[in-house]
Coordinates of C-alpha atoms and ligand atoms in Angstrom, one line a residue:
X17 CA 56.4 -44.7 95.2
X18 CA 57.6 -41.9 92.9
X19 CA 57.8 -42.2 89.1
X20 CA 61.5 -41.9 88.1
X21 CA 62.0 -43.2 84.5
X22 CA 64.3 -40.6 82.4
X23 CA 63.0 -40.7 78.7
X24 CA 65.5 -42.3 76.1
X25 CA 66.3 -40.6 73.2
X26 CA 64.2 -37.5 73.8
X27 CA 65.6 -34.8 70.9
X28 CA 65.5 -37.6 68.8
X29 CA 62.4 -39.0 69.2
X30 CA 60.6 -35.2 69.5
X31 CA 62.6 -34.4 66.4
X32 CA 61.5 -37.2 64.4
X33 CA 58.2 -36.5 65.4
X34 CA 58.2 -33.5 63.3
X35 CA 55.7 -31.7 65.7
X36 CA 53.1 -29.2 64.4
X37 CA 51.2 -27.2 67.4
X38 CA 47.7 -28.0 65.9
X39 CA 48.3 -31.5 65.4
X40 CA 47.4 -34.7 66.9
X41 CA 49.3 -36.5 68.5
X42 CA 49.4 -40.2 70.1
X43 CA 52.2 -41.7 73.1
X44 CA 50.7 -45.3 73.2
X45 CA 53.3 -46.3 75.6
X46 CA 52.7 -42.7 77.7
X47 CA 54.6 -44.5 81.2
X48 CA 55.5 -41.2 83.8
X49 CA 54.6 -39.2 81.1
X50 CA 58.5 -38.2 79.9
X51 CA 57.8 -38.2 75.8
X52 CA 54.5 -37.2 76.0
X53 CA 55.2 -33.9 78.2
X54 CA 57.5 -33.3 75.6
X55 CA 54.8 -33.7 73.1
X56 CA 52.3 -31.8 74.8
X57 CA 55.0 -29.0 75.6
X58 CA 54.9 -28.4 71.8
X59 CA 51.5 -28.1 70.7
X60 CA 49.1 -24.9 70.9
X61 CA 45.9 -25.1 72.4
X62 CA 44.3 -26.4 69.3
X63 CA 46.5 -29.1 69.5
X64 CA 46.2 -32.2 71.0
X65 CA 47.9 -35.5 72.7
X66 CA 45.8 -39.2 73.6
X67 CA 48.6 -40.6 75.7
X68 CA 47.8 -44.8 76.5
X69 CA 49.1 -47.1 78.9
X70 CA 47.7 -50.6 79.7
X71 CA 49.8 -50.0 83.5
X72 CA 46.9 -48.7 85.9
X73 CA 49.7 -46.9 88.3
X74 CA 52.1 -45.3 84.8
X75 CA 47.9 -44.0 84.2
X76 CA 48.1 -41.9 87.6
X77 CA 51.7 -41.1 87.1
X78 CA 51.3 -39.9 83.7
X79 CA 47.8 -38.3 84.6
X80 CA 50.2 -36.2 87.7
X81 CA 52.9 -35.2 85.2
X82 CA 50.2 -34.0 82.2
X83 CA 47.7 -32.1 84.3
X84 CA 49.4 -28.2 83.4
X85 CA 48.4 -29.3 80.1
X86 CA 44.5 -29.5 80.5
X87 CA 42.5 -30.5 77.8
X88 CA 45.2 -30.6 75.2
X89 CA 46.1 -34.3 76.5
X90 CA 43.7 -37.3 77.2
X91 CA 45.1 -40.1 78.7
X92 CA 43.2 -43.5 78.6
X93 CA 44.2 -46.9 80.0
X94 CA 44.1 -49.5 77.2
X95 CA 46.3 -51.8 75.1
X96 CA 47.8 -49.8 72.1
X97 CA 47.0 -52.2 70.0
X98 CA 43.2 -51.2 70.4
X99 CA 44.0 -48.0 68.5
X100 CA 41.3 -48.2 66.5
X101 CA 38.7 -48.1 69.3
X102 CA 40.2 -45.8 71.1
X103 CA 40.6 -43.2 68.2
X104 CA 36.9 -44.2 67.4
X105 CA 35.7 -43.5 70.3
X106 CA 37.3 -40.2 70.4
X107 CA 35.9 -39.3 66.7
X108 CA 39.6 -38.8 65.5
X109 CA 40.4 -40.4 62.0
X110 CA 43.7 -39.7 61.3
X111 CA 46.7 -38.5 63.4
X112 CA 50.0 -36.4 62.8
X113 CA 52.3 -38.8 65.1
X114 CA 52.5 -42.2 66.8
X115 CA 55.0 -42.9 69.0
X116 CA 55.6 -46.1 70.8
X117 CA 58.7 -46.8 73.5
X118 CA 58.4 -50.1 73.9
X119 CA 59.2 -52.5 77.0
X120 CA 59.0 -51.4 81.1
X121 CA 59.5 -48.5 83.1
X122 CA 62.2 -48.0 85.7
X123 CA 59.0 -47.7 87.4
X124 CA 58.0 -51.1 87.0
X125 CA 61.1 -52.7 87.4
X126 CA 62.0 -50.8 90.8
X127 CA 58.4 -51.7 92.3
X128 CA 58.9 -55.2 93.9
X129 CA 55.4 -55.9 94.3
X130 CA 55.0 -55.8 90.3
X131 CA 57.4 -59.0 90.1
X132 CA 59.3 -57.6 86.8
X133 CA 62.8 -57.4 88.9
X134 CA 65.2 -60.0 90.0
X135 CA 66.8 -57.8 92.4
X136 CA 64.2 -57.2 95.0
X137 CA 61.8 -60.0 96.4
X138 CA 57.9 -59.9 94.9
X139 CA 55.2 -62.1 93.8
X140 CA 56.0 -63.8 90.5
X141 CA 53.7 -61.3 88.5
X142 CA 55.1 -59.3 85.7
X143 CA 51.5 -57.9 84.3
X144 CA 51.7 -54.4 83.4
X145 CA 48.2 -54.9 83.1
X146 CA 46.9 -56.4 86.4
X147 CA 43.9 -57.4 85.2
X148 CA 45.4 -59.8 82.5
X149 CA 45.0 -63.7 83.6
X150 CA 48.1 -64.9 82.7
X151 CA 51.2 -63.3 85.2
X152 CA 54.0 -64.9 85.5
X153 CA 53.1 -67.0 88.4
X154 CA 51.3 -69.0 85.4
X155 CA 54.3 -69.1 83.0
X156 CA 56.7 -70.5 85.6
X157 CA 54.4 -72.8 87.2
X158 CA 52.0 -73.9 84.4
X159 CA 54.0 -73.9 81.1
X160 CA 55.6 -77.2 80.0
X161 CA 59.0 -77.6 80.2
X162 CA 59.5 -77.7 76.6
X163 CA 57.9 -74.2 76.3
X164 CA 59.5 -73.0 78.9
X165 CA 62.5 -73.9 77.3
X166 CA 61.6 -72.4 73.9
X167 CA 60.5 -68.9 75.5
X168 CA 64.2 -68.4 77.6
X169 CA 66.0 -69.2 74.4
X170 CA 63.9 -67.1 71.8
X171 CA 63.0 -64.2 73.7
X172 CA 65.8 -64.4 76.8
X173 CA 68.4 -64.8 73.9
X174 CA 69.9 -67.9 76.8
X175 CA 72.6 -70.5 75.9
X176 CA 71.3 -72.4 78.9
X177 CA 67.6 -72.6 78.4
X178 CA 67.2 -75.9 78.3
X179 CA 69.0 -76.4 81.8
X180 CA 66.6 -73.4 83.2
X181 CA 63.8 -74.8 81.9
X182 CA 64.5 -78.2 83.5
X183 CA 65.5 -76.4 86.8
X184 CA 62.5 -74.9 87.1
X185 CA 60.3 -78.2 86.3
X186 CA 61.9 -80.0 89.0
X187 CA 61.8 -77.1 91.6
X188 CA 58.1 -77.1 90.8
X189 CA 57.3 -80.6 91.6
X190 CA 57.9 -79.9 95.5
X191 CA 56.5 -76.6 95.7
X192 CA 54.9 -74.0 93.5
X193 CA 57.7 -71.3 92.6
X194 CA 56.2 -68.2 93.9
X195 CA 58.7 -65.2 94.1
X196 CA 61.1 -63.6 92.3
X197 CA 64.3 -64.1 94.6
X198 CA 63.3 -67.8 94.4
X199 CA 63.3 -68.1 90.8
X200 CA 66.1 -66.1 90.3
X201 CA 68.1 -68.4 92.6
X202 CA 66.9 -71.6 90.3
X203 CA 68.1 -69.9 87.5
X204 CA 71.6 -69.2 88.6
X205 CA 71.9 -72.4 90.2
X206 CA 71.1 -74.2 86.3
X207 CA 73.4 -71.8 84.5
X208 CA 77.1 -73.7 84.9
X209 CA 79.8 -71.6 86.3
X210 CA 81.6 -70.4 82.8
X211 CA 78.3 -69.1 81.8
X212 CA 77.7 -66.7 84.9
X213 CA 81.2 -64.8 83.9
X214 CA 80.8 -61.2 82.8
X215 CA 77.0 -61.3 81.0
X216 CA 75.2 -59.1 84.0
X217 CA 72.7 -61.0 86.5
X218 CA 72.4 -64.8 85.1
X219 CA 68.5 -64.2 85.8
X220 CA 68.1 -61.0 83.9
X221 CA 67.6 -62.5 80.4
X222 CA 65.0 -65.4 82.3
X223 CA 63.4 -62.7 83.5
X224 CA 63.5 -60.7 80.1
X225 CA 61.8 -63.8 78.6
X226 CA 59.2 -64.7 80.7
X227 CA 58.1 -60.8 81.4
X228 CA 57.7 -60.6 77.2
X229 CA 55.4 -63.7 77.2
X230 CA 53.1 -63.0 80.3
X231 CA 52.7 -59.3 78.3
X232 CA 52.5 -61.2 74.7
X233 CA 54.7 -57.8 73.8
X234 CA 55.7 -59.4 70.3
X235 CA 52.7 -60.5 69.6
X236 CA 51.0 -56.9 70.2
X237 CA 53.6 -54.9 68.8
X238 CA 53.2 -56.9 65.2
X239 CA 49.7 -56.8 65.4
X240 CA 50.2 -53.2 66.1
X241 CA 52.5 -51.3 63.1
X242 CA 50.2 -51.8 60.3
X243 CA 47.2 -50.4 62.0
X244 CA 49.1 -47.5 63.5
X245 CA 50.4 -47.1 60.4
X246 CA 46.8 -46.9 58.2
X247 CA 46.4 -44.4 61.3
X248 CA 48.3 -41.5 60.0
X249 CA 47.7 -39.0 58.3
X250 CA 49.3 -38.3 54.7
X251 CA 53.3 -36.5 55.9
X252 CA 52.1 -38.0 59.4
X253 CA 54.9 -40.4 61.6
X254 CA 55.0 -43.5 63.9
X255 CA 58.3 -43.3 65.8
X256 CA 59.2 -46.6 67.8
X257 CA 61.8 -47.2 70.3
X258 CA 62.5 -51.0 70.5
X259 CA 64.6 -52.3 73.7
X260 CA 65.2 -56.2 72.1
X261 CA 66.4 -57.4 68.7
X262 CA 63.1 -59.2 68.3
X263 CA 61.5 -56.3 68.4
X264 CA 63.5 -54.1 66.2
X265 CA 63.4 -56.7 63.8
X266 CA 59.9 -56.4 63.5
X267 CA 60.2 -53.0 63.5
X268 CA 62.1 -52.7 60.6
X269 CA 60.7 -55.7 59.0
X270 CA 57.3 -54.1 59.1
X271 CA 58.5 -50.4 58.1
X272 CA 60.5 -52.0 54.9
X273 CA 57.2 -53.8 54.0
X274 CA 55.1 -50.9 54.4
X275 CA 57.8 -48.7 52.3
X276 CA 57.4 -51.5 49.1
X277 CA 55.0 -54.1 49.8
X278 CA 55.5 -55.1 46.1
X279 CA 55.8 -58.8 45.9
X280 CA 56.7 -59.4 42.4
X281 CA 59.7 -61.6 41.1
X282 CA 62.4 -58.9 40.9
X283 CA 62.4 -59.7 36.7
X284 CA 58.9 -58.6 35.9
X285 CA 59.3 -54.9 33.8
X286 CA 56.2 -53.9 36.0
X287 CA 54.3 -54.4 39.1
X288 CA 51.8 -56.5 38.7
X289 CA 50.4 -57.2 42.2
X290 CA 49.1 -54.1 42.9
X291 CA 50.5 -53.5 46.5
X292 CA 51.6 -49.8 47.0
X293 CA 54.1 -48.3 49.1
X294 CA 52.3 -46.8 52.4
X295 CA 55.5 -44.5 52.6
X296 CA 59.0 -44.3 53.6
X297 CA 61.5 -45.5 56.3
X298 CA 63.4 -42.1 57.2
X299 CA 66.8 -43.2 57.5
X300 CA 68.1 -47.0 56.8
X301 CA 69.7 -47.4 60.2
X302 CA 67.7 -47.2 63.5
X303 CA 69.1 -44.2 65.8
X304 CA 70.9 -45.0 69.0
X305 CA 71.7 -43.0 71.9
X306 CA 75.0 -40.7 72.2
X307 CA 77.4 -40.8 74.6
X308 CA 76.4 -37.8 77.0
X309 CA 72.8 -39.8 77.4
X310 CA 74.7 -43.5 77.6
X311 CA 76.6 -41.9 80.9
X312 CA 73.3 -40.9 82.0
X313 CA 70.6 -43.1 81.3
X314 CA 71.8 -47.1 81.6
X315 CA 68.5 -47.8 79.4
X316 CA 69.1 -45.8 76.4
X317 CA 72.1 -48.7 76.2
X318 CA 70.0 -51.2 74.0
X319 CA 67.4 -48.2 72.8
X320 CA 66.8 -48.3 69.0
X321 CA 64.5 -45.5 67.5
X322 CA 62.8 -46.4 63.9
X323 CA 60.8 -44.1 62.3
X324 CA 58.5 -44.5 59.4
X325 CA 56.5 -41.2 57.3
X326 CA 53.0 -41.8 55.5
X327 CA 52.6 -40.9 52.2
Ligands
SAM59 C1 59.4 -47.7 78.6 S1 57.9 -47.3 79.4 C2 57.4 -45.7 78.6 C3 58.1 -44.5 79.3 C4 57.6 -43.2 78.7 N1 57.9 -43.0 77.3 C5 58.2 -42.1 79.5 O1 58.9 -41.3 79.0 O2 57.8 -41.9 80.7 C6 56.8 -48.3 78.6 C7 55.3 -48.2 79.1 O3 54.5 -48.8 78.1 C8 53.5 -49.5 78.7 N2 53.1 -50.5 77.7 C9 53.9 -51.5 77.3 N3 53.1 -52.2 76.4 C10 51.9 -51.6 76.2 C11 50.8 -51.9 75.5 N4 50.7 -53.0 74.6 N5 49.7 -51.1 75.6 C12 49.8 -50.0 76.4 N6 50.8 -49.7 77.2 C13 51.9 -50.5 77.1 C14 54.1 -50.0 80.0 O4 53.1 -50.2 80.9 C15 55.0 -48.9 80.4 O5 54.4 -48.0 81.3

């Protein structure tokens, strides 16, 4: 299968990157290798990029796209949130630029053996890292209702989580629920006629939901900023592209904290708690995609770009 995914937000993201040749750079979410050949196409031979993916098969894409670039890149399969090892076990301290573009590849999603899609029939999985325990095979058939439940409605954004959820307890009693065309069938038979009208495939936010718990992708990405972050090097950037408003939020939660951590009632004359501003958020609103790309690329629809400079 080739590796199709068009990069969102390229200029932008390059741009806010503020590449310099010698630097060092890090793509932690490095996919078919899009951003980070864009990277790696602007750095010297002193340079140099560490592009990460957890996704064994976006490793060999990426690896196919990089290789004119020779030793300038590394590419390693890991989680991003083990930055610290990895840059440890490169000898690298600090870095000029992170950037993170958060959520799955066209490649993932088009590959119905991975499970992430509701259009073409696959295993329940949903791992971008196959060697995780949980897939989604787990979720659907393992997690209590009420979980279930809470999962569709928080990270689906679903009015009719609690009728999915129950759909999909009773379904299991009979028989385990094993593939993607099956599930996605239970789910549009729980969502009530009026709700199906004009929202895109009733499964796709289901599927949302359950694909962001198997791959704990909150979780990781909060866990993630402030290290990234401590990371950089003074001027250096971390440049995110969020696909969800959970996300973003803790995007920009995390980048506003970073910028003044001060937690001091508002009337004290001076700081007294001693936390200092890491840097600044550049720009107050997160960047979103112009028209030209939105005819182009359906992605860069619900792509946000944050970016946040170390002081
Ligand atoms: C939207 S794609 C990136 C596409 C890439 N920027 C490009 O231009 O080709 C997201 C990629 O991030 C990877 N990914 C998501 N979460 C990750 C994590 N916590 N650690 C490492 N890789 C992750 C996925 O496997 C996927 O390949």
């Amino acid at each position: 299968m080739t590796f199709s995914h068009i990069p969102v937000l390229p200029e932008e993201t390059i741009g806010s990157l503020n590449i310099v040749p010698d630097g060092i750079y890090v793509d932690g979410t490095a996919g078919g290798g899009g951003h980070s050949s864009l990277i790696a196409a602007r750095l010297s031979d002193k340079g140099r990029l560490i592009a990460i993916d957890q996704d064994e098969e976006a490793i060999r894409a990426a690896g196919e796209k990089l290789k004119g670039f020779g030793d300038r890149v590394s590419i390693i399969r890991d989680n991003y949130s083990n930055i610290d090892s990895i840059l440890d076990g490169l000898a690298i301290d600090k870095v000029n630029g992170i950037l993170l573009d958060l959520g799955v590849s066209s490649h993932q999603l088009d590959d119905p053996e991975r499970g992430f899609s509701y259009m073409n029939d696959g295993p329940l999985d949903m791992r971008m890292d196959r060697s995780a325990s949980v897939s989604a095979y787990d979720v659907v058939n393992g997690y209590p209702e009420e979980e279930l439940s809470r999962i569709i409605k928080e990270y689906g954004e679903e009015r009719y989580a609690r009728q999915i959820a129950r759909a999909i307890a009773r379904e299991r009693e009979s028989e385990d629920i094993k593939s993607t065309v099956r599930l996605r069938e239970i789910i549009e038979r729980a969502i009530p006629g009026k709700g199906k009208a004009g929202r895109g495939n009733p499964a796709m936010r289901s599927f949302q939901a359950i694909r962001i718990e198997v791959n704990r992708e909150l979780d990781v990405l909060g866990a993630s900023l402030d290290l990234m972050t401590d990371r950089l090097l003074s001027g250096g950037r971390l440049a995110v592209i969020s696909f969800h408003s959970l996300e973003d939020r803790i995007v920009k939660e995390t980048f506003r904290k970073n910028e003044n951590p001060c937690i001091c009632p508002p009337d004290f004359p001076v700081c007294v708690c001693g936390r200092k501003s890491k840097g600044r958020c550049i720009g107050r609103k997160a960047i979103t995609a112009g028209e030209k790309e939105l005819e182009e690329n359906p992605r860069a629809h619900s792509a946000r770009l944050r970016v946040f400079e170390k002081a």
